[in-house]
PDB file of C-alpha atoms in Angstrom:
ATOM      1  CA  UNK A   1       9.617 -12.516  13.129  1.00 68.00           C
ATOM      2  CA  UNK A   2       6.817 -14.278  15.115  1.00 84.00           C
ATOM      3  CA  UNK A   3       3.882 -12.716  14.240  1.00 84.00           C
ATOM      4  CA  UNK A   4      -0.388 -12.946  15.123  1.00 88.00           C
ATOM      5  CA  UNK A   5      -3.177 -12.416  13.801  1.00 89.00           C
ATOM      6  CA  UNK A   6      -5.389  -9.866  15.730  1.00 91.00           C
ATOM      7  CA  UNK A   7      -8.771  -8.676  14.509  1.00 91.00           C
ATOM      8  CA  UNK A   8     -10.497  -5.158  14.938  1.00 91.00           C
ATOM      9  CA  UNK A   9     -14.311  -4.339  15.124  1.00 94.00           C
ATOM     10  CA  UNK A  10     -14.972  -0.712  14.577  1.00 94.00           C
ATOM     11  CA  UNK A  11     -17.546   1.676  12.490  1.00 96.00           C
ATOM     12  CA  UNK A  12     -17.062   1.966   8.835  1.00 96.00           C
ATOM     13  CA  UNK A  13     -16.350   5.596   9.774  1.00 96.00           C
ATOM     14  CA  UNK A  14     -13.939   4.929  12.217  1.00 96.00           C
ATOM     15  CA  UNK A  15     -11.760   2.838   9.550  1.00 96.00           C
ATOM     16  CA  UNK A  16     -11.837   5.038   7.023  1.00 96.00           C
ATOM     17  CA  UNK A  17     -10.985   7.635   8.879  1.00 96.00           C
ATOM     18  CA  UNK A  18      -7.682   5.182  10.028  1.00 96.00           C
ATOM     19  CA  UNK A  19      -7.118   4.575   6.583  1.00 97.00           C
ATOM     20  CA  UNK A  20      -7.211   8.453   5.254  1.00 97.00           C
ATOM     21  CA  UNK A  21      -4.386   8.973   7.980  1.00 96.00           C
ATOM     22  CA  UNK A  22      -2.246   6.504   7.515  1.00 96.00           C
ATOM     23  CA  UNK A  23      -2.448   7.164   3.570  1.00 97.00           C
ATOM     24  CA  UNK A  24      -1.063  10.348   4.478  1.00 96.00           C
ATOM     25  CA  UNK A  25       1.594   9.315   6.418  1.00 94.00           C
ATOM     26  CA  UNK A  26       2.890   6.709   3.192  1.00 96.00           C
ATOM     27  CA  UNK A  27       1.604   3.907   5.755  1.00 96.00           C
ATOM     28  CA  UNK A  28       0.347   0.698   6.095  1.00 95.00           C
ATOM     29  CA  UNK A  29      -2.994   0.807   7.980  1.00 96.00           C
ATOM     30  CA  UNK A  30      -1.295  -2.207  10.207  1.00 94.00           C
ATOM     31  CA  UNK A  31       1.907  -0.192  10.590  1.00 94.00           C
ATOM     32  CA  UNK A  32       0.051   3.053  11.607  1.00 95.00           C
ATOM     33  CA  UNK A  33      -2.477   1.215  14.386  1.00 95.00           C
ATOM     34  CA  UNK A  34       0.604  -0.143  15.741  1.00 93.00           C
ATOM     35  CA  UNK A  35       2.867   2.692  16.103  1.00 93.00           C
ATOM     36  CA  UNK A  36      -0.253   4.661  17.868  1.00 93.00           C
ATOM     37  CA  UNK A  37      -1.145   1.993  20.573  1.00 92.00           C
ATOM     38  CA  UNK A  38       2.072   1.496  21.501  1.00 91.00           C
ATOM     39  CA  UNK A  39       2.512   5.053  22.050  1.00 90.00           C
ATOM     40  CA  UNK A  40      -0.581   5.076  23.839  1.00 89.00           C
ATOM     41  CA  UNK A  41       0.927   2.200  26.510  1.00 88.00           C
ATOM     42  CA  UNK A  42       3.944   3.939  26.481  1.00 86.00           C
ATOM     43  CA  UNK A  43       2.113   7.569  27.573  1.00 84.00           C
ATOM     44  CA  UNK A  44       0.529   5.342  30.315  1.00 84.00           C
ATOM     45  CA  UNK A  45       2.911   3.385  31.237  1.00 82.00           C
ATOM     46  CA  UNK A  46       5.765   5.791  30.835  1.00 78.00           C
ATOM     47  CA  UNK A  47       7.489   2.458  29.044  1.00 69.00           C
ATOM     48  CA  UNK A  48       9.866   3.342  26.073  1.00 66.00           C
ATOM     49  CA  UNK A  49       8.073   3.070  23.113  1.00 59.00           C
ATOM     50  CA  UNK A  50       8.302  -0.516  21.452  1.00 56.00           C
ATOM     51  CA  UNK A  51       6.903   0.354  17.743  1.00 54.00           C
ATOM     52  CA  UNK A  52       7.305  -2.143  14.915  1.00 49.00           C
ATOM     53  CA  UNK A  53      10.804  -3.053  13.504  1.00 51.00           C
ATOM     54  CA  UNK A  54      11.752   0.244  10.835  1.00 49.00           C
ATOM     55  CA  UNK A  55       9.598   2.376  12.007  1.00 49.00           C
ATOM     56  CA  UNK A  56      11.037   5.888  12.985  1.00 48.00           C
ATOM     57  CA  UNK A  57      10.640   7.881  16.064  1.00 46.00           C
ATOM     58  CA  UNK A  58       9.460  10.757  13.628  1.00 46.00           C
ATOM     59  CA  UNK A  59       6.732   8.794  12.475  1.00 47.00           C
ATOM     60  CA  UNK A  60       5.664   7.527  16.040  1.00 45.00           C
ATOM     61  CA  UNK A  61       5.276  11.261  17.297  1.00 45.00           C
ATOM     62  CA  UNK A  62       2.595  12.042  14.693  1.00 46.00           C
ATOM     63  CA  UNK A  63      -1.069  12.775  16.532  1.00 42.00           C
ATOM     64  CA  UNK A  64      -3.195  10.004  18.134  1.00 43.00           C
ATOM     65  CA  UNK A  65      -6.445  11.480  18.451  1.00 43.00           C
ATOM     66  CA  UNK A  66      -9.255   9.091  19.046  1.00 46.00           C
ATOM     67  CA  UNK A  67      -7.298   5.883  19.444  1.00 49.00           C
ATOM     68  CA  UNK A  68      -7.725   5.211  23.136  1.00 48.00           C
ATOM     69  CA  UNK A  69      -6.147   1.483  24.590  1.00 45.00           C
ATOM     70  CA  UNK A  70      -8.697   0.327  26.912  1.00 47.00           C
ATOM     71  CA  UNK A  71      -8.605  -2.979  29.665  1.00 44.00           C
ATOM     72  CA  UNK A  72     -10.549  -5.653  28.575  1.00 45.00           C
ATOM     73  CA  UNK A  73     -13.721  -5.751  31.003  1.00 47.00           C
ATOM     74  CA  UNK A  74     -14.236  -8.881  33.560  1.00 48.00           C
ATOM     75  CA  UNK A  75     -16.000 -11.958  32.726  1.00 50.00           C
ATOM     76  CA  UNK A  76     -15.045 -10.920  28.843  1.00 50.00           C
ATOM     77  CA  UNK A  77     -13.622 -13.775  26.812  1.00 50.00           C
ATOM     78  CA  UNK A  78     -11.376 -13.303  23.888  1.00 49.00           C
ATOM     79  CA  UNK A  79     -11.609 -16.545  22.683  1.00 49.00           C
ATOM     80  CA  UNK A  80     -16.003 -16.774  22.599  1.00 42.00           C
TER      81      UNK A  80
END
């Protein structure tokens, strides 16, 4: 698999929170960011869920709260 590298600014409080729930789902923090944002698109979009190879449908129905996928504001760079 082709894979990148994407890197995540949030609170101390925010991550550890994260962490505590994806402990408790026998997760990877990586796996358990993934399988919630691409819920989120797909709840917006009403696209079929694309979550990461091996990951069950079971697992991708467990609760969201707080993760939110937001547009990326004009005049923002990702690469600055």
């Amino acid at each position: 698999m082709n894979e990148a590298l994407i890197h995540l600014r949030v609170p101390a409080s925010l991550k550890a929170r994260w962490v505590r729930l994806s402990r408790e789902n026998s997760q990877r923090l990586t796996d358990w960011i993934i399988e919630r944002v691409e819920r989120s698109i797909s709840m917006a979009t009403g696209a079929p869920d694309q979550t990461a190879e091996g990951v069950s449908a079971e697992a991708v129905a467990e609760d969201a709260r707080g993760l939110k996928v937001a547009a990326v504001p004009r005049g923002f760079s990702h690469h600055s």
